[in-house]
Amino acid sequence: MPYQGDITPAAASTPAIVSTPDTTATTTVAVIPAVDLFLGTVTILAGNGATARTGRFGHPHPQLIAQALAHAVRPTRWCEVSRTLTVTVAAAGRRGGVQRHFTLSHEDPA
């Protein structure tokens, strides 16, 4: 049998696939967190100007966050939806560093 080329149906006969944005996609913002080692809290100022919001969260090991911030090589990122603070720290053999994720507890633990 000789080669007949592409035998798939024409594009006009296939239904169009409509792409919708993923609703679970989360956005992160660059922040500078303030860590209180005595109270075990992390204060995050997100946004700027009139849209600035301050959140105060707890973490069982705030000293780990402080150590990661001391070795950060990229801006710290905050995801408000999952309450995750991502700090990229220096690592041997990893040019871009390694991301450390800290999930913070509910707001205002005091």
PDB file of C-alpha atoms in Angstrom:
ATOM      1  CA  MET A   1       0.000   0.000   0.000  1.00  0.00           C
ATOM      2  CA  PRO A   2       1.501   3.372  -0.950  1.00  0.00           C
ATOM      3  CA  TYR A   3       1.969   6.161   1.635  1.00  0.00           C
ATOM      4  CA  GLN A   4      -1.071   8.447   1.677  1.00  0.00           C
ATOM      5  CA  GLY A   5       0.209  11.141   4.043  1.00  0.00           C
ATOM      6  CA  ASP A   6      -1.708  12.430   7.019  1.00  0.00           C
ATOM      7  CA  ILE A   7      -5.142  10.827   7.258  1.00  0.00           C
ATOM      8  CA  THR A   8      -6.356  12.619  10.391  1.00  0.00           C
ATOM      9  CA  PRO A   9      -9.653  14.525  10.154  1.00  0.00           C
ATOM     10  CA  ALA A  10      -9.500  18.157   9.142  1.00  0.00           C
ATOM     11  CA  ALA A  11      -9.072  20.714  11.924  1.00  0.00           C
ATOM     12  CA  ALA A  12     -12.477  22.215  11.149  1.00  0.00           C
ATOM     13  CA  SER A  13     -14.215  18.958  12.049  1.00  0.00           C
ATOM     14  CA  THR A  14     -12.579  18.653  15.476  1.00  0.00           C
ATOM     15  CA  PRO A  15     -14.138  20.607  18.326  1.00  0.00           C
ATOM     16  CA  ALA A  16     -12.151  23.549  19.593  1.00  0.00           C
ATOM     17  CA  ILE A  17     -10.573  23.070  22.999  1.00  0.00           C
ATOM     18  CA  VAL A  18     -11.202  26.089  25.179  1.00  0.00           C
ATOM     19  CA  SER A  19      -8.454  26.732  27.672  1.00  0.00           C
ATOM     20  CA  THR A  20      -9.466  28.190  31.003  1.00  0.00           C
ATOM     21  CA  PRO A  21      -6.988  29.483  33.570  1.00  0.00           C
ATOM     22  CA  ASP A  22      -6.205  27.098  36.382  1.00  0.00           C
ATOM     23  CA  THR A  23      -8.130  28.287  39.424  1.00  0.00           C
ATOM     24  CA  THR A  24      -5.682  26.574  41.775  1.00  0.00           C
ATOM     25  CA  ALA A  25      -2.717  28.567  40.501  1.00  0.00           C
ATOM     26  CA  THR A  26      -1.302  30.615  43.326  1.00  0.00           C
ATOM     27  CA  THR A  27       0.689  33.784  43.136  1.00  0.00           C
ATOM     28  CA  THR A  28       3.602  34.719  45.316  1.00  0.00           C
ATOM     29  CA  VAL A  29       4.952  38.127  46.184  1.00  0.00           C
ATOM     30  CA  ALA A  30       8.402  39.221  47.283  1.00  0.00           C
ATOM     31  CA  VAL A  31       8.444  40.165  50.979  1.00  0.00           C
ATOM     32  CA  ILE A  32      10.860  40.946  53.775  1.00  0.00           C
ATOM     33  CA  PRO A  33       9.604  39.034  56.817  1.00  0.00           C
ATOM     34  CA  ALA A  34      10.338  40.101  60.381  1.00  0.00           C
ATOM     35  CA  VAL A  35      11.021  37.143  62.697  1.00  0.00           C
ATOM     36  CA  ASP A  36      10.497  37.461  66.456  1.00  0.00           C
ATOM     37  CA  LEU A  37      12.534  34.648  67.995  1.00  0.00           C
ATOM     38  CA  PHE A  38      11.155  35.250  71.499  1.00  0.00           C
ATOM     39  CA  LEU A  39       7.456  35.083  70.570  1.00  0.00           C
ATOM     40  CA  GLY A  40       7.910  32.669  67.665  1.00  0.00           C
ATOM     41  CA  THR A  41       6.085  34.937  65.247  1.00  0.00           C
ATOM     42  CA  VAL A  42       6.712  36.035  61.685  1.00  0.00           C
ATOM     43  CA  THR A  43       5.355  39.397  60.546  1.00  0.00           C
ATOM     44  CA  ILE A  44       4.907  39.854  56.813  1.00  0.00           C
ATOM     45  CA  LEU A  45       4.181  43.128  55.059  1.00  0.00           C
ATOM     46  CA  ALA A  46       2.765  42.328  51.626  1.00  0.00           C
ATOM     47  CA  GLY A  47       1.984  44.929  48.983  1.00  0.00           C
ATOM     48  CA  ASN A  48       2.829  48.589  48.928  1.00  0.00           C
ATOM     49  CA  GLY A  49       1.105  51.904  49.385  1.00  0.00           C
ATOM     50  CA  ALA A  50      -2.652  51.727  49.870  1.00  0.00           C
ATOM     51  CA  THR A  51      -2.755  47.978  49.166  1.00  0.00           C
ATOM     52  CA  ALA A  52      -0.253  47.045  51.883  1.00  0.00           C
ATOM     53  CA  ARG A  53      -1.377  44.331  54.295  1.00  0.00           C
ATOM     54  CA  THR A  54       0.381  43.142  57.407  1.00  0.00           C
ATOM     55  CA  GLY A  55       0.019  39.569  58.600  1.00  0.00           C
ATOM     56  CA  ARG A  56       1.349  38.061  61.789  1.00  0.00           C
ATOM     57  CA  PHE A  57       1.826  34.283  61.837  1.00  0.00           C
ATOM     58  CA  GLY A  58       3.319  31.688  64.139  1.00  0.00           C
ATOM     59  CA  HIS A  59       5.934  29.011  63.501  1.00  0.00           C
ATOM     60  CA  PRO A  60       7.176  26.346  65.937  1.00  0.00           C
ATOM     61  CA  HIS A  61      10.839  26.900  64.953  1.00  0.00           C
ATOM     62  CA  PRO A  62      11.361  30.587  64.111  1.00  0.00           C
ATOM     63  CA  GLN A  63      15.143  30.186  64.463  1.00  0.00           C
ATOM     64  CA  LEU A  64      15.130  28.025  61.295  1.00  0.00           C
ATOM     65  CA  ILE A  65      13.472  30.851  59.370  1.00  0.00           C
ATOM     66  CA  ALA A  66      15.986  33.362  60.759  1.00  0.00           C
ATOM     67  CA  GLN A  67      18.908  31.128  59.740  1.00  0.00           C
ATOM     68  CA  ALA A  68      17.476  30.684  56.237  1.00  0.00           C
ATOM     69  CA  LEU A  69      16.993  34.448  55.882  1.00  0.00           C
ATOM     70  CA  ALA A  70      20.618  34.994  56.931  1.00  0.00           C
ATOM     71  CA  HIS A  71      21.742  32.779  54.019  1.00  0.00           C
ATOM     72  CA  ALA A  72      19.189  33.940  51.433  1.00  0.00           C
ATOM     73  CA  VAL A  73      20.435  34.450  47.885  1.00  0.00           C
ATOM     74  CA  ARG A  74      17.131  35.466  46.287  1.00  0.00           C
ATOM     75  CA  PRO A  75      14.152  37.563  47.418  1.00  0.00           C
ATOM     76  CA  THR A  76      11.888  35.792  49.880  1.00  0.00           C
ATOM     77  CA  ARG A  77       8.497  34.819  48.409  1.00  0.00           C
ATOM     78  CA  TRP A  78       5.135  34.669  50.233  1.00  0.00           C
ATOM     79  CA  CYS A  79       2.054  32.729  49.129  1.00  0.00           C
ATOM     80  CA  GLU A  80      -0.940  33.991  51.065  1.00  0.00           C
ATOM     81  CA  VAL A  81      -3.261  31.166  49.981  1.00  0.00           C
ATOM     82  CA  SER A  82      -1.096  28.354  51.377  1.00  0.00           C
ATOM     83  CA  ARG A  83       0.620  30.545  54.015  1.00  0.00           C
ATOM     84  CA  THR A  84       4.003  29.387  52.715  1.00  0.00           C
ATOM     85  CA  LEU A  85       7.180  31.418  53.041  1.00  0.00           C
ATOM     86  CA  THR A  86       9.818  30.381  50.494  1.00  0.00           C
ATOM     87  CA  VAL A  87      13.436  31.299  51.159  1.00  0.00           C
ATOM     88  CA  THR A  88      16.109  30.447  48.583  1.00  0.00           C
ATOM     89  CA  VAL A  89      19.365  29.754  50.414  1.00  0.00           C
ATOM     90  CA  ALA A  90      22.918  29.258  49.205  1.00  0.00           C
ATOM     91  CA  ALA A  91      23.944  25.636  48.633  1.00  0.00           C
ATOM     92  CA  ALA A  92      27.209  24.053  47.515  1.00  0.00           C
ATOM     93  CA  GLY A  93      27.010  22.904  43.917  1.00  0.00           C
ATOM     94  CA  ARG A  94      23.668  24.617  43.289  1.00  0.00           C
ATOM     95  CA  ARG A  95      24.155  27.874  41.448  1.00  0.00           C
ATOM     96  CA  GLY A  96      20.569  29.044  41.967  1.00  0.00           C
ATOM     97  CA  GLY A  97      20.448  27.903  45.593  1.00  0.00           C
ATOM     98  CA  VAL A  98      17.907  25.630  47.238  1.00  0.00           C
ATOM     99  CA  GLN A  99      14.376  26.640  48.177  1.00  0.00           C
ATOM    100  CA  ARG A 100      13.304  26.165  51.792  1.00  0.00           C
ATOM    101  CA  HIS A 101       9.559  26.241  52.413  1.00  0.00           C
ATOM    102  CA  PHE A 102       8.055  27.243  55.756  1.00  0.00           C
ATOM    103  CA  THR A 103       4.331  26.809  56.302  1.00  0.00           C
ATOM    104  CA  LEU A 104       3.144  29.296  58.877  1.00  0.00           C
ATOM    105  CA  SER A 105       0.273  28.749  61.271  1.00  0.00           C
ATOM    106  CA  HIS A 106      -2.898  30.783  61.592  1.00  0.00           C
ATOM    107  CA  GLU A 107      -2.791  34.532  61.685  1.00  0.00           C
ATOM    108  CA  ASP A 108      -1.981  36.400  64.907  1.00  0.00           C
ATOM    109  CA  PRO A 109      -0.937  33.521  67.215  1.00  0.00           C
ATOM    110  CA  ALA A 110      -0.621  35.774  70.291  1.00  0.00           C
TER     111      ALA A 110
END
